[in-house]
mmCIF file with all atom_site columns, C-alpha atoms in Angstrom:
data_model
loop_
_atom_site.group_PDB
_atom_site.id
_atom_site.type_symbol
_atom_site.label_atom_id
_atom_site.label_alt_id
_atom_site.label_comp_id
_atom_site.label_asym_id
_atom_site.label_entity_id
_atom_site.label_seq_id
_atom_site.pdbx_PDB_ins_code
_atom_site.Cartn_x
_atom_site.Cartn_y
_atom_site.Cartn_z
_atom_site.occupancy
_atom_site.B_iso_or_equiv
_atom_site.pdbx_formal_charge
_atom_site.auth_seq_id
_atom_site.auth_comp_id
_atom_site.auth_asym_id
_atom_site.auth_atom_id
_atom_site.pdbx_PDB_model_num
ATOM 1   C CA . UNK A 1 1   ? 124.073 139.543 159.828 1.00 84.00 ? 1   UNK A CA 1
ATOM 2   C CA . UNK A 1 2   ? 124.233 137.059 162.611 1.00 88.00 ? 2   UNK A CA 1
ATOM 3   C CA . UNK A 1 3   ? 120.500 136.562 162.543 1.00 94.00 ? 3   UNK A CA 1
ATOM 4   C CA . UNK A 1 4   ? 120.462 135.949 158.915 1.00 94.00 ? 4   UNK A CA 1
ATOM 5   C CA . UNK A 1 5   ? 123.596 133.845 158.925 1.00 95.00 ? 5   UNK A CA 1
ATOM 6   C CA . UNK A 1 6   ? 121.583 131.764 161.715 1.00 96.00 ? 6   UNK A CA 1
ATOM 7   C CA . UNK A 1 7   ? 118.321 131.455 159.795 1.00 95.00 ? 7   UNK A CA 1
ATOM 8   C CA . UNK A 1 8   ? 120.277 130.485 156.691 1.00 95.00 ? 8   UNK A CA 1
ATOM 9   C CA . UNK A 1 9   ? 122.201 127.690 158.801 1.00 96.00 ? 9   UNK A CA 1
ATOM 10  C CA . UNK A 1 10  ? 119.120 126.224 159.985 1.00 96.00 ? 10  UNK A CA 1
ATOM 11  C CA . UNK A 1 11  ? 117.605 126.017 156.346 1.00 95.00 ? 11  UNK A CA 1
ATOM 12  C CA . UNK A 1 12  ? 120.532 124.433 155.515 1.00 94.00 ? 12  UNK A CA 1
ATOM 13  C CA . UNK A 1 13  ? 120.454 121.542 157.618 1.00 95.00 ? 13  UNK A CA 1
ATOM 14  C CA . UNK A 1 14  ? 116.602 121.257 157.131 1.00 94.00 ? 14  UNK A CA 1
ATOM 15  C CA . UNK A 1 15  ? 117.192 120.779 153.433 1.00 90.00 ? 15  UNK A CA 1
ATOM 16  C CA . UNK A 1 16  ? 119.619 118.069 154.023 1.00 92.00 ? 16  UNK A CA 1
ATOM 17  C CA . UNK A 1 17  ? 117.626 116.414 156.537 1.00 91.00 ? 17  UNK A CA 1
ATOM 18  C CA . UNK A 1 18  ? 114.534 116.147 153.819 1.00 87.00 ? 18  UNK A CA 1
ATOM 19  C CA . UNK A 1 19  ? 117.209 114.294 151.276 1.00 85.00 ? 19  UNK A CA 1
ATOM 20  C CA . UNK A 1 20  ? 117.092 110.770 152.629 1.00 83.00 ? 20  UNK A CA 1
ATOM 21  C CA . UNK A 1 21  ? 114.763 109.451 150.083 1.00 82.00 ? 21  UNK A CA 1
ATOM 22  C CA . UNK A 1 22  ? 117.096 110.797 147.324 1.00 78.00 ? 22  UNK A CA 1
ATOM 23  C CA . UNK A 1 23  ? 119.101 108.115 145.035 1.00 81.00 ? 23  UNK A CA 1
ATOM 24  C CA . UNK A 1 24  ? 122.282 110.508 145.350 1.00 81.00 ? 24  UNK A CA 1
ATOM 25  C CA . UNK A 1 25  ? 121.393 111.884 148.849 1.00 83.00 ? 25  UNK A CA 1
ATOM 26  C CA . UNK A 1 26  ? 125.030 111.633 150.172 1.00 87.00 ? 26  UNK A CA 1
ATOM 27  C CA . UNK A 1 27  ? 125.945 113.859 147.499 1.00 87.00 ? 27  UNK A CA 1
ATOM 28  C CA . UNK A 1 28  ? 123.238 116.647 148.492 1.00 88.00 ? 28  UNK A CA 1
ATOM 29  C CA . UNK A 1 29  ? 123.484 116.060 152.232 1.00 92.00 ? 29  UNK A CA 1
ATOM 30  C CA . UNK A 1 30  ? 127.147 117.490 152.292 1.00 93.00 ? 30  UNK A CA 1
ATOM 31  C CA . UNK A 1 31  ? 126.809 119.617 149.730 1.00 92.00 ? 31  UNK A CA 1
ATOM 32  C CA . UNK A 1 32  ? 123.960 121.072 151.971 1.00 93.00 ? 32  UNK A CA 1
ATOM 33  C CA . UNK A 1 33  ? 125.674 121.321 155.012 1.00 95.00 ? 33  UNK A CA 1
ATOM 34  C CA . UNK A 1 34  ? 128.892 122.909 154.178 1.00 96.00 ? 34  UNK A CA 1
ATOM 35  C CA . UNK A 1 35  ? 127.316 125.761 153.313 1.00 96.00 ? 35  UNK A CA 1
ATOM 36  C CA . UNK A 1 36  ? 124.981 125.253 156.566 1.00 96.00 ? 36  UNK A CA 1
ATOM 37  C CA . UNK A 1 37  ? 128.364 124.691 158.098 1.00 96.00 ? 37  UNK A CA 1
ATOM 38  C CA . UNK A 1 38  ? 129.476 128.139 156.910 1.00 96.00 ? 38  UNK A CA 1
ATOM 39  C CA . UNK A 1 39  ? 126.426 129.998 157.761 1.00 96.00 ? 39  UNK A CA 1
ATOM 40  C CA . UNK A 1 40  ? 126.347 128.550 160.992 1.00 96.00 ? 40  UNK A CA 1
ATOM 41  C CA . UNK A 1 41  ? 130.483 130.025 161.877 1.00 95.00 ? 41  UNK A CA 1
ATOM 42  C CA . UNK A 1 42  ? 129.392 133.382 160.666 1.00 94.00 ? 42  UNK A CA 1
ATOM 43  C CA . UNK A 1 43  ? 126.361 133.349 162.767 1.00 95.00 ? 43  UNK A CA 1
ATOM 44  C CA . UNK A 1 44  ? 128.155 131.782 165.733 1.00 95.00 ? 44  UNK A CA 1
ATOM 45  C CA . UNK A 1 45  ? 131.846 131.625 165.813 1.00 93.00 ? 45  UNK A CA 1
ATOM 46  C CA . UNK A 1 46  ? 132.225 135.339 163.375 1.00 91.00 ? 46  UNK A CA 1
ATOM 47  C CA . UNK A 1 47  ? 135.378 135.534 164.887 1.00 90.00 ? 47  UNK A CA 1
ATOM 48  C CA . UNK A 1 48  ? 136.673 132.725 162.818 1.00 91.00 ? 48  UNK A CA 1
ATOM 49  C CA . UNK A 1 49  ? 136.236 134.270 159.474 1.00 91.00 ? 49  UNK A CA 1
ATOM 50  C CA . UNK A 1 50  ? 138.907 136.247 160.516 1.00 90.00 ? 50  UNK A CA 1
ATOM 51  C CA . UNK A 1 51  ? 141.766 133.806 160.028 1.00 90.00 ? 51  UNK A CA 1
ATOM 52  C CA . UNK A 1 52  ? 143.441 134.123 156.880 1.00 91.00 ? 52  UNK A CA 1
ATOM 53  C CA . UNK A 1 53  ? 143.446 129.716 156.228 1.00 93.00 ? 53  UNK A CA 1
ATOM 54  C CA . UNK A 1 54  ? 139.118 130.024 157.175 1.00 93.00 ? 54  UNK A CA 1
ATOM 55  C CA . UNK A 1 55  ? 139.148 132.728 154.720 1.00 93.00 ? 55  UNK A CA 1
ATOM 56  C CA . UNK A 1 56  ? 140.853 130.966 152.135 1.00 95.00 ? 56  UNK A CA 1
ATOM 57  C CA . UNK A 1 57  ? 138.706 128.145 152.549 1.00 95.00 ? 57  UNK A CA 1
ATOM 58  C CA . UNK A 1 58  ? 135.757 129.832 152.572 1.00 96.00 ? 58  UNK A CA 1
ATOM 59  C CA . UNK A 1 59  ? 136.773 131.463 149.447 1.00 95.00 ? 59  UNK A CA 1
ATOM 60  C CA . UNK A 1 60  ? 137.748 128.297 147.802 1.00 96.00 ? 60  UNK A CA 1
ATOM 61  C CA . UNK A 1 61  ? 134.223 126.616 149.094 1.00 95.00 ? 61  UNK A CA 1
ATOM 62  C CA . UNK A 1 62  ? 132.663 129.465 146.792 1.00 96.00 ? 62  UNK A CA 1
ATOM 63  C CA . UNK A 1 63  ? 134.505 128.821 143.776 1.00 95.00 ? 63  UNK A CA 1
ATOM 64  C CA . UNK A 1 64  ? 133.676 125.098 144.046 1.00 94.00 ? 64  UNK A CA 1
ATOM 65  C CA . UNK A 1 65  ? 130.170 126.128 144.895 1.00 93.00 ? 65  UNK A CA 1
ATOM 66  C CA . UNK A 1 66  ? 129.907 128.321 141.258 1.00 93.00 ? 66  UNK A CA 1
ATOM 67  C CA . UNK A 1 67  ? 131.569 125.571 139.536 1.00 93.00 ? 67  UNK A CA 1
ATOM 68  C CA . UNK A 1 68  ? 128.887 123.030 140.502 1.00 88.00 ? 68  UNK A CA 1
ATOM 69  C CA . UNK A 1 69  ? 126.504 125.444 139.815 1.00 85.00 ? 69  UNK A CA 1
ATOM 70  C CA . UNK A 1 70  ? 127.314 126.238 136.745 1.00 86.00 ? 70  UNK A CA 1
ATOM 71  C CA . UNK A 1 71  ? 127.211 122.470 136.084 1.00 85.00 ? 71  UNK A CA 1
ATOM 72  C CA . UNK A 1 72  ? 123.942 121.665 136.989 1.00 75.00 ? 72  UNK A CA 1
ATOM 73  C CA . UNK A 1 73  ? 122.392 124.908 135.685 1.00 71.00 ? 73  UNK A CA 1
ATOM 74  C CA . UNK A 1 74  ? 119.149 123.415 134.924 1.00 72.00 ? 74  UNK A CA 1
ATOM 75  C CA . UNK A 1 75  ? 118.581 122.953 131.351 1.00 73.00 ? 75  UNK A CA 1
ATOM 76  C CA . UNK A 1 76  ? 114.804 122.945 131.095 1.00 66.00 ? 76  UNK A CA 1
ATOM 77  C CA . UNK A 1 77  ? 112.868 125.481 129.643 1.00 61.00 ? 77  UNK A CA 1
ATOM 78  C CA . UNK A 1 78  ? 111.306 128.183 132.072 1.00 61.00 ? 78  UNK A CA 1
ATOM 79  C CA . UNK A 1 79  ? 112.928 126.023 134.627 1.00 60.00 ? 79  UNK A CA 1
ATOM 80  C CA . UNK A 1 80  ? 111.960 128.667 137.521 1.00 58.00 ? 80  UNK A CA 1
ATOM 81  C CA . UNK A 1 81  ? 107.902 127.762 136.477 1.00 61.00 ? 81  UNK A CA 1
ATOM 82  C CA . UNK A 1 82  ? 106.738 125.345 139.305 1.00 60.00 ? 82  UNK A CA 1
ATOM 83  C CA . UNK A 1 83  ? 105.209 123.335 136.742 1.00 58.00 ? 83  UNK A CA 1
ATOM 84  C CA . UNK A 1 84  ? 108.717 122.540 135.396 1.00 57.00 ? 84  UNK A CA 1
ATOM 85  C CA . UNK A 1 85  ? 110.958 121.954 138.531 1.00 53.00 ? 85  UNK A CA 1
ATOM 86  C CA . UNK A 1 86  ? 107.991 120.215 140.358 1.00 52.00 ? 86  UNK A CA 1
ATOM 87  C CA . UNK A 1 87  ? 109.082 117.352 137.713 1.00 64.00 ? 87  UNK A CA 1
ATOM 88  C CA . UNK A 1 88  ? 112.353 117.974 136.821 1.00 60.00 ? 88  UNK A CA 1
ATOM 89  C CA . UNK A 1 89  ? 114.900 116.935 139.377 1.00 66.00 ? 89  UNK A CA 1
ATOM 90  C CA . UNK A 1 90  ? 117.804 118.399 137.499 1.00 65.00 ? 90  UNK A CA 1
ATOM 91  C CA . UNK A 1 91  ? 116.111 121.596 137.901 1.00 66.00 ? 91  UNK A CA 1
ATOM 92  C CA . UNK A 1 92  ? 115.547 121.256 141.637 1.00 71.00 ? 92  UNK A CA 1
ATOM 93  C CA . UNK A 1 93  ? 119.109 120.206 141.796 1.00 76.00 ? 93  UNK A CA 1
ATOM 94  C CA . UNK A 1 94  ? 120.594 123.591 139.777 1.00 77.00 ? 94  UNK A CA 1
ATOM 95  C CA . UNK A 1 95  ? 118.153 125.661 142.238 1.00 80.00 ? 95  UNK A CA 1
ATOM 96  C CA . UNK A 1 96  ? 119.751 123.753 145.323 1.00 84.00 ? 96  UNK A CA 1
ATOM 97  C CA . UNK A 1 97  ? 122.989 124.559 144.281 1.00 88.00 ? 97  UNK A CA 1
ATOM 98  C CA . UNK A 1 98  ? 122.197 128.304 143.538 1.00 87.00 ? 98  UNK A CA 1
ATOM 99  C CA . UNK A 1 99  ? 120.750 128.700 146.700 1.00 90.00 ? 99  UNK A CA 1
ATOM 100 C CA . UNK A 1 100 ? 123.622 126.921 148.299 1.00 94.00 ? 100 UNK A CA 1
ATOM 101 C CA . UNK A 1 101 ? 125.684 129.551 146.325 1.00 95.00 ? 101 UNK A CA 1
ATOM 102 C CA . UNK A 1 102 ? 123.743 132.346 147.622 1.00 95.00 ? 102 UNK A CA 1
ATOM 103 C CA . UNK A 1 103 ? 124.191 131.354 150.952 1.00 96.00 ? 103 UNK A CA 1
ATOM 104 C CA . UNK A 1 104 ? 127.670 131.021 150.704 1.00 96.00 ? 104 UNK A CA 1
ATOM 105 C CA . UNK A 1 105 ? 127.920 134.300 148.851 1.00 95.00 ? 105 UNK A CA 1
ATOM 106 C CA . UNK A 1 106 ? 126.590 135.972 152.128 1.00 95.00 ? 106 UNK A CA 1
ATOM 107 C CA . UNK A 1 107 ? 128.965 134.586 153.839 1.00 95.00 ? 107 UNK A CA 1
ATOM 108 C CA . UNK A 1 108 ? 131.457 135.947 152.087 1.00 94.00 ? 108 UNK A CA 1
ATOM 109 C CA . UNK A 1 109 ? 129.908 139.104 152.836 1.00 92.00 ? 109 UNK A CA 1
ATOM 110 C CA . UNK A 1 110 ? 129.904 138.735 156.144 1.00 91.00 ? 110 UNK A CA 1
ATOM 111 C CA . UNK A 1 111 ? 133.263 138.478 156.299 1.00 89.00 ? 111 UNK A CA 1
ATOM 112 C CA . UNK A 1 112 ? 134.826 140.668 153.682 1.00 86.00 ? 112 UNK A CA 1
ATOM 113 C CA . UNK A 1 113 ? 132.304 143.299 154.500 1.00 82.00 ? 113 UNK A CA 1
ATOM 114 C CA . UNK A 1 114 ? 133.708 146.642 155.363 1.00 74.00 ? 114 UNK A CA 1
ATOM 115 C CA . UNK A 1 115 ? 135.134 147.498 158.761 1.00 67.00 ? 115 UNK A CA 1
ATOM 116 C CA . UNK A 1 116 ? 135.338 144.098 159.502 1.00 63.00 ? 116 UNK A CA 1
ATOM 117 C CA . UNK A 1 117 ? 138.858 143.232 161.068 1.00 59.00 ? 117 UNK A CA 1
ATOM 118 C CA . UNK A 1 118 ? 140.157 146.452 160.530 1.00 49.00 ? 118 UNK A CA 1
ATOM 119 C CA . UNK A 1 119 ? 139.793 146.179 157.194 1.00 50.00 ? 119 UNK A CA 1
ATOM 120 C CA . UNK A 1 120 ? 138.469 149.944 155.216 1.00 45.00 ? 120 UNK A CA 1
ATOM 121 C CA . UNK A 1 121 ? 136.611 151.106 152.499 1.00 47.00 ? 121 UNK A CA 1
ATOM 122 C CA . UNK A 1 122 ? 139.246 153.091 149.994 1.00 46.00 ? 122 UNK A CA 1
#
């Protein structure tokens, strides 16, 4: 999981490096690298997801992170077709945020999985 978490960090921060042509590219840049900034303490500092206050704000990072999602679902039709989110920046920006989701989702994962911190599988 470390690997993965590392790989996903690094994406993260290379997506919010490309955003400084964007209008709204504050917006995206942090949105981008919290969840680069979570990756990156699960692939580096694990221990940390062991604290219950890291935990809690990891956990409320992924609610926030489903509730922007949710807002900026994309609303085109067949918005997954690159002929659609090629021109559609709402629909890049829904994908952003579910793959900001995702990432954060592994996260959570990573540190709720089984046998982590002593915790069992009932």
């Amino acid at each position: 999981m470390r690997y993965l978490n590392a790989i996903l960090a690094l994406l993260m921060v290379a997506f919010a490096a490309v955003q400084y042509n964007d209008p709204d590219a504050f917006f995206w840049v942090v949105i981008y690298l919290v969840s680069g900034a979570w990756a990156g303490i699960a692939a580096f500092r694990p221990s940390r997801l062991d604290q219950t206050g890291v935990r809690r704000a990891l956990l409320l990072t992924l609610g926030a992170a489903v509730v922007f999602m949710v807002a900026f679902w994309p609303q085109d039709a067949f918005w997954w077709r690159q002929d659609v989110w090629w021109e559609s920046e709402a629909a890049r920006e829904g994908m952003g945020l579910m793959i900001c989701t995702a990432v954060i989702l592994i996260v959570v994962g990573t540190a709720f999985r089984p046998g982590r911190n002593g915790v069992t599988e009932a």
